[in-house]
XYZ file of C-alpha atoms in Angstrom:
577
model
C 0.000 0.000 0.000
C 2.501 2.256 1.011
C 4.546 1.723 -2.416
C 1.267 3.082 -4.651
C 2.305 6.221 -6.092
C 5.870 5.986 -5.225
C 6.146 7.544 -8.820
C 3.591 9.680 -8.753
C 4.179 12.773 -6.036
C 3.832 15.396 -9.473
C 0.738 13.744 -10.515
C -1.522 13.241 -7.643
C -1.054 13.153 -3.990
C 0.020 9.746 -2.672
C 1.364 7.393 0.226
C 4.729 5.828 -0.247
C 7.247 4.471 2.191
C 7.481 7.544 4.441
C 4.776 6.353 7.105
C 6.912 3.281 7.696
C 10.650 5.499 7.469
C 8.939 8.119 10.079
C 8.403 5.794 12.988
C 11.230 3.846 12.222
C 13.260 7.290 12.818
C 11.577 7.455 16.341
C 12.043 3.926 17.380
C 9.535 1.709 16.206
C 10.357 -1.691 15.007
C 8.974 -2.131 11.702
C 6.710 -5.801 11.473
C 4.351 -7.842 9.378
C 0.788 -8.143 9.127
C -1.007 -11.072 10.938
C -1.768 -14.237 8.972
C -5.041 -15.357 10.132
C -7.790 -12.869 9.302
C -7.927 -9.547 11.877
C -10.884 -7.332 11.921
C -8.515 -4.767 13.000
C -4.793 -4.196 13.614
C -5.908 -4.046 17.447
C -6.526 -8.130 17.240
C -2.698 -8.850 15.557
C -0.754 -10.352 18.421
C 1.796 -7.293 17.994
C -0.881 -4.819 19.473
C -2.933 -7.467 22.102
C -0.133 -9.428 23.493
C 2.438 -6.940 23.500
C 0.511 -4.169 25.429
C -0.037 -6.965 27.798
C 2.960 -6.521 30.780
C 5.662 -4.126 31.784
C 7.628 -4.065 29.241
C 8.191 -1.756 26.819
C 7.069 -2.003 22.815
C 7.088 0.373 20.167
C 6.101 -1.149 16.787
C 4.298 -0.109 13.063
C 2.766 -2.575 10.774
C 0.531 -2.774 7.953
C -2.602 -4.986 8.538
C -5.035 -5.660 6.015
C -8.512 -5.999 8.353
C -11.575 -8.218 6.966
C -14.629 -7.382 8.265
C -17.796 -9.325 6.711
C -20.358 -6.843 8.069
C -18.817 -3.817 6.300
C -19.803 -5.852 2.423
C -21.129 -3.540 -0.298
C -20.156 -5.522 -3.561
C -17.818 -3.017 -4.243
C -20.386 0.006 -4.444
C -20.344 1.490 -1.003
C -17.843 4.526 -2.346
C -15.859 4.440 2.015
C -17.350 0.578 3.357
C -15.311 -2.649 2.614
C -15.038 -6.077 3.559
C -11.199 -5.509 3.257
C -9.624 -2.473 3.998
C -5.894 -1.276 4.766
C -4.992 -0.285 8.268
C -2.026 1.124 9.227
C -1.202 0.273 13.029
C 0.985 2.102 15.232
C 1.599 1.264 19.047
C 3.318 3.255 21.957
C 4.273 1.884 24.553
C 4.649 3.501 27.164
C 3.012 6.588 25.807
C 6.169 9.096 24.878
C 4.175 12.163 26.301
C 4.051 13.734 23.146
C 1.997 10.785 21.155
C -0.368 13.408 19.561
C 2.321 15.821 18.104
C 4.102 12.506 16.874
C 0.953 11.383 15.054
C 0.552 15.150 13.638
C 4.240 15.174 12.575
C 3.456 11.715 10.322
C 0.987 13.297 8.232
C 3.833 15.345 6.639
C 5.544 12.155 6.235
C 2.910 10.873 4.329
C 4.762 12.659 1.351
C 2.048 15.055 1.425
C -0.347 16.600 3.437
C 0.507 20.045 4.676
C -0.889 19.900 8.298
C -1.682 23.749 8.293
C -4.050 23.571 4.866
C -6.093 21.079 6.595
C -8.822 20.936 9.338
C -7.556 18.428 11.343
C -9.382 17.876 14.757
C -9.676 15.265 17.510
C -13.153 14.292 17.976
C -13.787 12.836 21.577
C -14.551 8.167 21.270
C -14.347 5.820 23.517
C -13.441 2.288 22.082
C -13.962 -0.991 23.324
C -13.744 -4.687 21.875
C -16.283 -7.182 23.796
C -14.362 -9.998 22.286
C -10.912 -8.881 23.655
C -12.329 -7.451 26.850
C -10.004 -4.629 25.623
C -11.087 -0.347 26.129
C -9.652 2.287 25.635
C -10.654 6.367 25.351
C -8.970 8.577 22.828
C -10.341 10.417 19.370
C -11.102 9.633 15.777
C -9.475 11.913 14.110
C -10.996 13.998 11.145
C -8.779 15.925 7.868
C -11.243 17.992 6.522
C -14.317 16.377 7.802
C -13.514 12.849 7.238
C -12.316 10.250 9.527
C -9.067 9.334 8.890
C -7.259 7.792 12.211
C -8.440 6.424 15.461
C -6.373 7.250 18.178
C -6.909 5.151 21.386
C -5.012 4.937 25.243
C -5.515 1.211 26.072
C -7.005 0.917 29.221
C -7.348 -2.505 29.833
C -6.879 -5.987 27.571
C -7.558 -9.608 27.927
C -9.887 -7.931 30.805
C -6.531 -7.454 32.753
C -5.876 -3.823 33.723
C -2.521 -1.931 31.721
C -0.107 -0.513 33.483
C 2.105 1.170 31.670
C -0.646 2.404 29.439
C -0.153 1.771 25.210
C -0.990 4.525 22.653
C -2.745 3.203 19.788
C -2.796 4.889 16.504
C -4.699 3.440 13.458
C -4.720 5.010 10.179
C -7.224 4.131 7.570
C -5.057 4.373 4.314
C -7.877 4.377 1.423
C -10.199 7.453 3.579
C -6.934 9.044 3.250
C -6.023 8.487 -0.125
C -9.197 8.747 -1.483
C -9.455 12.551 0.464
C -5.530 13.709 -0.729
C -6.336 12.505 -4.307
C -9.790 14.337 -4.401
C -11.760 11.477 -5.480
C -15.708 10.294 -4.267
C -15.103 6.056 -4.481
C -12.089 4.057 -3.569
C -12.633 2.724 -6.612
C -11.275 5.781 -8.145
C -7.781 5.621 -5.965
C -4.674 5.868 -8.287
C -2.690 2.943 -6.612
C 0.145 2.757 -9.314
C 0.645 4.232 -12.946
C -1.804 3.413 -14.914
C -3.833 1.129 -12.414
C -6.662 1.931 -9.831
C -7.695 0.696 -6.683
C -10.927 -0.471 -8.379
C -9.333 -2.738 -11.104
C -7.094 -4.327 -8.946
C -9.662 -4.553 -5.653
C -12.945 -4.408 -6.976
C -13.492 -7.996 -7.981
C -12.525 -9.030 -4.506
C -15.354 -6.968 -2.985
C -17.687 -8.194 -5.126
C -17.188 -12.039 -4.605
C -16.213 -11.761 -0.882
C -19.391 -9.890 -0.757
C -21.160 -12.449 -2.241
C -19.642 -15.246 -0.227
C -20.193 -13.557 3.273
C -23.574 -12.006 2.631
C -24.891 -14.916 0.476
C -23.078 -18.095 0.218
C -21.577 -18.509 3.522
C -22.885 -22.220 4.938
C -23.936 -21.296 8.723
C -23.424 -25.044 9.852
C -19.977 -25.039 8.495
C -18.953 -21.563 9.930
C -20.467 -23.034 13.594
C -18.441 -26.165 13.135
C -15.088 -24.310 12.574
C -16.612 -21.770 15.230
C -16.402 -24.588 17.658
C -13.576 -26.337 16.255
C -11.053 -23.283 16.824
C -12.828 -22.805 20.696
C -11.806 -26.256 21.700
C -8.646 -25.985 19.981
C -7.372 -22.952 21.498
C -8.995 -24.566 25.232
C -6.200 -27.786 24.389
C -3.297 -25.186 23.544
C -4.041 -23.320 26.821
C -3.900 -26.428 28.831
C -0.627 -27.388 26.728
C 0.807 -23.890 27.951
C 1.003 -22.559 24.287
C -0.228 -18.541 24.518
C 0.315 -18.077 20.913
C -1.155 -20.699 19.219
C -4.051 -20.400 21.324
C -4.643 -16.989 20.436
C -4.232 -17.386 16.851
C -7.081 -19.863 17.180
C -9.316 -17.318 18.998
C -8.797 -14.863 15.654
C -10.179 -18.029 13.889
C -13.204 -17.577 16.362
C -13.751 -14.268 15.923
C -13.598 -14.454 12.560
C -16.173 -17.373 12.468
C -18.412 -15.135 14.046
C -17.947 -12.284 11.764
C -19.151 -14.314 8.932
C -22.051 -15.772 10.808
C -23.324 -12.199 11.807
C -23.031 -11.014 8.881
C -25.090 -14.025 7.206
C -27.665 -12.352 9.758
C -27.539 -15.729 11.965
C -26.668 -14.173 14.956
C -29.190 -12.864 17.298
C -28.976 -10.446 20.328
C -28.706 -12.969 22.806
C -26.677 -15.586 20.898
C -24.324 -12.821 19.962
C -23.785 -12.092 24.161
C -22.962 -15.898 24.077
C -20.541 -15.734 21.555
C -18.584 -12.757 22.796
C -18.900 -14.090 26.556
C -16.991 -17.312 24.985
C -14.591 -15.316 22.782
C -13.326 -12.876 25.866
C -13.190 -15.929 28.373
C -10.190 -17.284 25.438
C -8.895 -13.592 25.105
C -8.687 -13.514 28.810
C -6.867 -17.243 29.481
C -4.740 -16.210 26.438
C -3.387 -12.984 27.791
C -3.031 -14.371 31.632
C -0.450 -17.060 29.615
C 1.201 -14.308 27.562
C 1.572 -12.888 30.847
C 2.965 -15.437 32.726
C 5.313 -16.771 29.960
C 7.003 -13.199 29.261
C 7.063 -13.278 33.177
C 8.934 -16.455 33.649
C 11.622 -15.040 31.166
C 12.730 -12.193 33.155
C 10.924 -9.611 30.912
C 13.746 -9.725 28.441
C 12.744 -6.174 26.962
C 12.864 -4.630 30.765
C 10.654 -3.304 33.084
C 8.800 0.352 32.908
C 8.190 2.598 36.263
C 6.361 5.140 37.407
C 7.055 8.377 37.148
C 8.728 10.044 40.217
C 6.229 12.755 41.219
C 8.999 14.560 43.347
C 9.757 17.933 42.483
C 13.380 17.916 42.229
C 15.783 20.273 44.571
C 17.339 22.561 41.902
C 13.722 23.619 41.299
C 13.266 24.230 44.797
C 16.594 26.463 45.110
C 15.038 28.884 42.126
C 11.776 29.059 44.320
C 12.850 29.767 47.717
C 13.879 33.487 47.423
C 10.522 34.627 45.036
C 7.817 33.678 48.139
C 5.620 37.129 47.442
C 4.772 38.970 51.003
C 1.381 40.972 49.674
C -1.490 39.411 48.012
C -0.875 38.397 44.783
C -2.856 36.802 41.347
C -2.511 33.028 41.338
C -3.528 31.671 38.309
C -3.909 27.414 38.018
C -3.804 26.290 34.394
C -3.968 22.482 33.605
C -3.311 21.720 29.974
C -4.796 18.800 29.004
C -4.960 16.589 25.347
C -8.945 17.429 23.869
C -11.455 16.809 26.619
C -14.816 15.911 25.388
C -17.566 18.778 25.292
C -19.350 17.843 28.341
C -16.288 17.560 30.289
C -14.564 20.750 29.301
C -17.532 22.871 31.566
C -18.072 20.578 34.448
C -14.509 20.520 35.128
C -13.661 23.836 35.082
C -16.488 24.531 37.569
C -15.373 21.393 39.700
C -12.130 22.523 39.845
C -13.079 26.391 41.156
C -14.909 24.942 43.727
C -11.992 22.540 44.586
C -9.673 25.587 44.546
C -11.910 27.610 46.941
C -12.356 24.748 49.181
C -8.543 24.156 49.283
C -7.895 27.461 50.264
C -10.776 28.182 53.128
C -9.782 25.082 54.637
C -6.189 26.238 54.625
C -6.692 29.611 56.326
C -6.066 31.496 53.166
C -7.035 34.767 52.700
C -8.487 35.814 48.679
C -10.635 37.629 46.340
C -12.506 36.535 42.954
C -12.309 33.330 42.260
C -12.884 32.774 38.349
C -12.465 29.314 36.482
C -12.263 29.260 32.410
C -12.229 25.810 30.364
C -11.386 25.175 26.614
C -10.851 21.548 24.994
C -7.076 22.220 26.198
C -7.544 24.182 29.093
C -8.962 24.321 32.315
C -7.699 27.610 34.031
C -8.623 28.999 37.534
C -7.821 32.889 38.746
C -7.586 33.610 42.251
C -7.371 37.261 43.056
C -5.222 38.563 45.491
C -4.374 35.559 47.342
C -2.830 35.700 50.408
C 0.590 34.921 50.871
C 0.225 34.153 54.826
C -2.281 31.729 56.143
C -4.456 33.493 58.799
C -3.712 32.811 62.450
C -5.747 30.745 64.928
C -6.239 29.833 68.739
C -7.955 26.882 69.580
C -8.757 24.975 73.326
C -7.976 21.607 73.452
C -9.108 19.464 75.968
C -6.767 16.747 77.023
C -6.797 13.887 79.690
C -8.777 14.134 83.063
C -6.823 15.980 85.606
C -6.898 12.533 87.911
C -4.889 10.570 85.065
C -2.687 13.749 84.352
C -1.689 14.136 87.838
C -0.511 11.678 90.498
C -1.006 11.988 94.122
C 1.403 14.123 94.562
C 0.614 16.484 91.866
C 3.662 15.347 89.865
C 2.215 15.209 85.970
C 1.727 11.568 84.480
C 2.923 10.186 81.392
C -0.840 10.884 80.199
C 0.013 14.984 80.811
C 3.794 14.779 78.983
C 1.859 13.001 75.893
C -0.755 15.632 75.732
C 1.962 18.786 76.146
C 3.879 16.977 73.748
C 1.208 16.358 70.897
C 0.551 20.251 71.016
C 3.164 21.456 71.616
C 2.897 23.277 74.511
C 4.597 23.953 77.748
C 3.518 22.240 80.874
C 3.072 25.701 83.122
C 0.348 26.744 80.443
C -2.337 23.693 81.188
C -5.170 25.218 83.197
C -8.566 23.159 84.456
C -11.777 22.876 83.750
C -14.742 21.229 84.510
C -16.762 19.470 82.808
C -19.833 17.687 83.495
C -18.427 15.695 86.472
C -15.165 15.332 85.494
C -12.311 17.817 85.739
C -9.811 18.186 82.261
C -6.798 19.873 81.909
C -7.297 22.358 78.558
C -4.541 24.175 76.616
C -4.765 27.079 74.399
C -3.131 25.813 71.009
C -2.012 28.694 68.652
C -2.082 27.507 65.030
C 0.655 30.069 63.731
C 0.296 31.734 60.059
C 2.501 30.688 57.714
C 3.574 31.955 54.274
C 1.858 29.865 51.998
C 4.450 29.071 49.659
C 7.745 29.800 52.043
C 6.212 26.724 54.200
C 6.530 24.350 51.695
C 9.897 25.628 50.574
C 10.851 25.047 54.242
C 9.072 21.889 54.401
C 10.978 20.318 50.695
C 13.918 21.384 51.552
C 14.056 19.413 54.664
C 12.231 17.052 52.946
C 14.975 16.021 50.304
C 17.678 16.029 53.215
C 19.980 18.410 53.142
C 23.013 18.899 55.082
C 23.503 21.553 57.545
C 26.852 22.089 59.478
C 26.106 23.980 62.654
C 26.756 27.467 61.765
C 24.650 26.636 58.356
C 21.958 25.761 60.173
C 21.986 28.936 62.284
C 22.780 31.490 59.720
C 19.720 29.827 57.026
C 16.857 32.637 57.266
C 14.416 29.696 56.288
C 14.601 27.125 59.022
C 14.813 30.186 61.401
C 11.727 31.657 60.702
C 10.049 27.991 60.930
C 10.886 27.745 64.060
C 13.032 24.533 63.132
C 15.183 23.471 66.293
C 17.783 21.230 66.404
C 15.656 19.212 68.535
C 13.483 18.455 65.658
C 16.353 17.384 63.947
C 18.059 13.688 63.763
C 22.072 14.075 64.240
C 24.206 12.031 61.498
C 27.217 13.477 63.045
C 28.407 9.814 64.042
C 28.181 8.998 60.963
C 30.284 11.994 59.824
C 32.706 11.549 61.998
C 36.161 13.127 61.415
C 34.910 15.614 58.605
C 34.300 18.371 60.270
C 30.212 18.539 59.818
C 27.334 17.963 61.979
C 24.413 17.546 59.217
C 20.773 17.160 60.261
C 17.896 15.514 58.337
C 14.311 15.775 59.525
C 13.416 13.147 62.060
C 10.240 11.297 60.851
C 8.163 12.387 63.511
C 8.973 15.868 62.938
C 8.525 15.458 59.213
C 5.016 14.138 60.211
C 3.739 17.545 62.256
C 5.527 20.022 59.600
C 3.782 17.917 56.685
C 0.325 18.580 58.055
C 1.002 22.444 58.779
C 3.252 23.260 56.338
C 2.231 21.735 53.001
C -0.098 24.030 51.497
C -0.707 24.476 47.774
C 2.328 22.571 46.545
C 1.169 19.460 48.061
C -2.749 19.934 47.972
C -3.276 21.457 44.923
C -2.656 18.060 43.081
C -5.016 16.601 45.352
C -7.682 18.926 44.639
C -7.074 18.457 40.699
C -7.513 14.574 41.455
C -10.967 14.787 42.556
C -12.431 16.232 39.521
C -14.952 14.085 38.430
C -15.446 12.557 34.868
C -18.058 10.078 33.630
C -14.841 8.152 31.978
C -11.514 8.700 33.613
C -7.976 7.276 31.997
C -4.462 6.597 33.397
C -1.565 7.568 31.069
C 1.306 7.506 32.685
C 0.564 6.081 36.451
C -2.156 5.147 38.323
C -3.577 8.953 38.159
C -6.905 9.526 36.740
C -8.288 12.335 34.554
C -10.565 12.561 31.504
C -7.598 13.072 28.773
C -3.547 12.950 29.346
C -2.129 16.150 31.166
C 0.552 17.172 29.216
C 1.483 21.214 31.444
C 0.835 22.573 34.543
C 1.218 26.319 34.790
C 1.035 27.147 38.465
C 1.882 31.136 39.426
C 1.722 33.291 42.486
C 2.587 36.671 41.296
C 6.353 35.992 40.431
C 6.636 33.097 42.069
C 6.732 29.764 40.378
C 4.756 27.274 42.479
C 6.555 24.052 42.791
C 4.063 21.604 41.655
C 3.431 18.056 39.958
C 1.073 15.914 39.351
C 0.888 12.760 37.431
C 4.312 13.070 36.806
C 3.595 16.495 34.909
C 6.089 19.498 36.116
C 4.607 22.882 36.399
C 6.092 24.941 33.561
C 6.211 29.156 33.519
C 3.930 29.337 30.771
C 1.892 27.116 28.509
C 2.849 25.685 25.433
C 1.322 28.437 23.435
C 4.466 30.563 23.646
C 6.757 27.355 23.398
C 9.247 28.050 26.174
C 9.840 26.421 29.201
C 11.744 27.758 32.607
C 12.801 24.387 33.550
């Protein structure tokens, strides 16, 4: 397919080799085409046993996909039984998989990406017989569908993790758009030859033989034939085999629906049978590539740490007066629906985050395009508002002995807040006499607390006189009694480091951590009727690809889902970090 018109670029648009050069050049390994019939390039074993596992797989293919159901005879001018796929998969997804996909159009040898309307038109995809989903886009060129771009979500009814990018091209919608013709018929596949007198035969008897001449006993005895087969090979420990009889299955069934002998409840049946063989196959697959060390490695997660060097730029921008903040998520297309219930999710999430933190702001406006959900918080505080609260602790008979000498009970209770034992006072209550503290929650930048808090956080090492002199862990009240010594362990160098002891870590994570650590919690409770993972285990309705996070001048040091804030969106193409 990809040779038609390798001698024709001055004549008429074409497709030639450039597809399969471009994602060689970014590291896919070029393959063959399955050969059992595939209804789709999804079904080759390249695409549903290799997203299967950790490891990672990068691969293009051509795959000729038969479908009985789509049989015109030939005169359906888009619809036949045997069409040309072109199948793509990324695994894990690069992070730029849409810009990739956009950037092989031009390889096609030629379609100029800015002459056409080329748009990503929200559909979720699923396969009952491979108990396989997945939510991405078809994607149009000028109105027509021309690619369907998918993030596997699960296969084999087995959950993915890392997730696969799947990119399927239909070659003859986008041959038959480039060369301006109405049929596929009309296609110019070499000099001198058309699609139609080399293809058009074929659609005509297939059509005949899977609308017409197909005998339904036959089809139901190979049907059952390739089931029990592929049940022996499973037993026999053979994953491959197996599944190649399970593509004899489904395409058993094809025929037989097609022939109209398949009714709604049979056709439950059949898929129910069909996925139970997709699922036994891909639990093999599994365990086999498992039991080989996962010879092509293992993928991780990304480290959602924001890094120290990051950190360093931050610390000396904290703003002291109110300031804009402005929260923009940038996101791959969300669907329609999603695009406005997000947006106002996410204000309210914002708002929430910010009276529960003791922080002080004006207008609060959210804005949401199919890339964008943004959120503008006017004059935001940079100092969380101070407050005094009375605790009640233990009763004054288990805080005090009979000497008046305080109990363990009165040490743990001074201890937990904080707070000298001179300042407990009584009370009564009911019956019972308490001892009661006043407990001063103190106000805290917002951002200079979790600068404070990180840089403890990713242990860093303070001789003595650094740790007086630094401005930071003085004004946070950080005492060397909330600090672990290492200084046995640096013995003879001249340095008495400190790292944050964990149960100090614990009491400055719940004061300290404001927006840097709660913001991506607040973002991860928007709400979508279907949610993906990408990258990690990290929900949303589409792949975020930026964060732009701001606080006047200061750049708020934030991830989620692995995604870095950046200074400004893509828009302007430039990035701080």
């Amino acid at each position: 397919m990809f040779e038609a018109h390798a001698r024709m670029r001055r004549k008429a648009p074409c497709i030639d080799l450039g597809p399969l050069e471009y994602w060689a050049s970014v590291g896919c390994a070029i393959m063959q085409c399955s050969n059992t019939e595939v209804g789709a390039g999804t079904m080759n074993p390249l695409t549903f046993l290799r997203v299967l596992g950790p490891e990672p797989w990068n691969v293009a293919y051509v795959e000729p996909s038969i479908r009985p159901d789509d049989s015109r005879y030939g005169e359906n001018p888009n619809r036949l039984q045997r069409h040309t796929q072109f199948q793509v998969i990324l695994k894990p997804d690069p992070g730029n998989s849409q810009d990739l996909f956009i950037r092989s159009l031009s390889a096609l040898g030629c379609i100029d990406v800015n002459e056409h309307d080329i748009r990503f038109v929200e559909d979720n995809w699923e396969s009952p017989v491979l108990g396989a989903w997945g939510l991405g886009w078809e994607i149009w060129m000028d109105g027509m569908e021309i690619t369907q771009f998918t993030y596997f979500q699960q296969a084999g009814s087995l959950q993915l993790m890392p997730i696969s990018v799947e990119i399927t091209y239909g070659l003859e919608r986008i041959l038959m758009l480039l060369q301006g013709v109405d049929h596929f018929k009309k296609i110019q596949y070499a000099d001198g030859i058309t699609y139609g007198e080399l293809f058009s035969e074929n659609e005509k008897e297939m059509s005949a033989y899977y609308l017409e001449h197909a005998n339904v006993d036959h089809i139901q005895k190979h049907f059952n034939l390739s089931e029990a087969e592929a049940r022996s090979l499973l037993d026999l420990g053979l994953a491959i085999p197996a599944y190649d009889q399970l593509l004899k299955t489904s395409h058993a069934f094809n025929i037989l629906d097609a022939r109209g002998f398949v009714g709604v409840t049979e056709r439950a049946r059949y898929f129910g049978r069909m996925r139970s063989l997709a699922r036994q196959c891909a639990l093999l697959w599994s365990k086999t590539r498992e039991s080989l060390g996962h010879p092509l490695g293992v993928l991780s997660e990304p480290n959602d740490l924001v890094s120290k060097e990051i950190l360093e730029v931050a610390l000396d921008k904290v703003p002291v007066e109110p300031r804009l903040f402005v929260l923009e998520i940038g996101t791959e297309e969300l669907p329609p629906d999603d695009v406005a219930s997000a947006s106002q999710q996410l204000k309210s999430l914002v708002v929430q985050l910010l009276e529960t933190k003791r922080i002080s702001h004006g207008e609060v406006l959210a804005f949401g395009t199919p890339r964008r959900l943004v959120v503008y918080v006017e004059s935001l505080s940079s100092k969380q508002v101070e407050i005094e609260s009375e605790v009640r602790g233990p009763p004054v008979s288990k805080a005090f002995d009979d000497q008046g000498y305080p109990t363990k009970a009165a040490e743990g209770f001074c201890r937990r807040y904080s707070v000298p034992l001179k300042s407990v006072y009584r009370r009564t209550e009911g019956k019972t006499e308490y001892v009661f503290a006043r407990v001063v929650e103190s106000a805290r930048l917002a951002f200079q607390t979790i600068a404070i808090f990180l840089r403890l956080y990713f242990i860093y090492s303070f001789s003595e006189t650094e740790f007086k002199d630094d401005k930071w862990l003085r004004e946070a009240s950080v005492t060397p009694v909330d600090l672990r010594s290492r200084h046995a362990l640096m013995h003879g160098q001249g340095l008495c480091p400190y790292v944050l002891c964990a149960e100090a870590a614990n009491s400055y994570l719940a004061r300290c951590l404001v927006l840097s650590e709660d913001l991506p919690g607040s973002i991860a409770k928007i709400s979508f009727q279907k949610s993906m993972r990408w990258n990690s285990e990290v929900m949303f309705s589409r792949p975020v690809r930026w964060i732009l996070a701001l606080h006047g001048d200061l750049v708020v040091p934030l991830i989620f889902a692995g995604v870095l804030r950046q200074v400004l969106g893509p828009f302007c193409g430039f990035l701080l970090f």
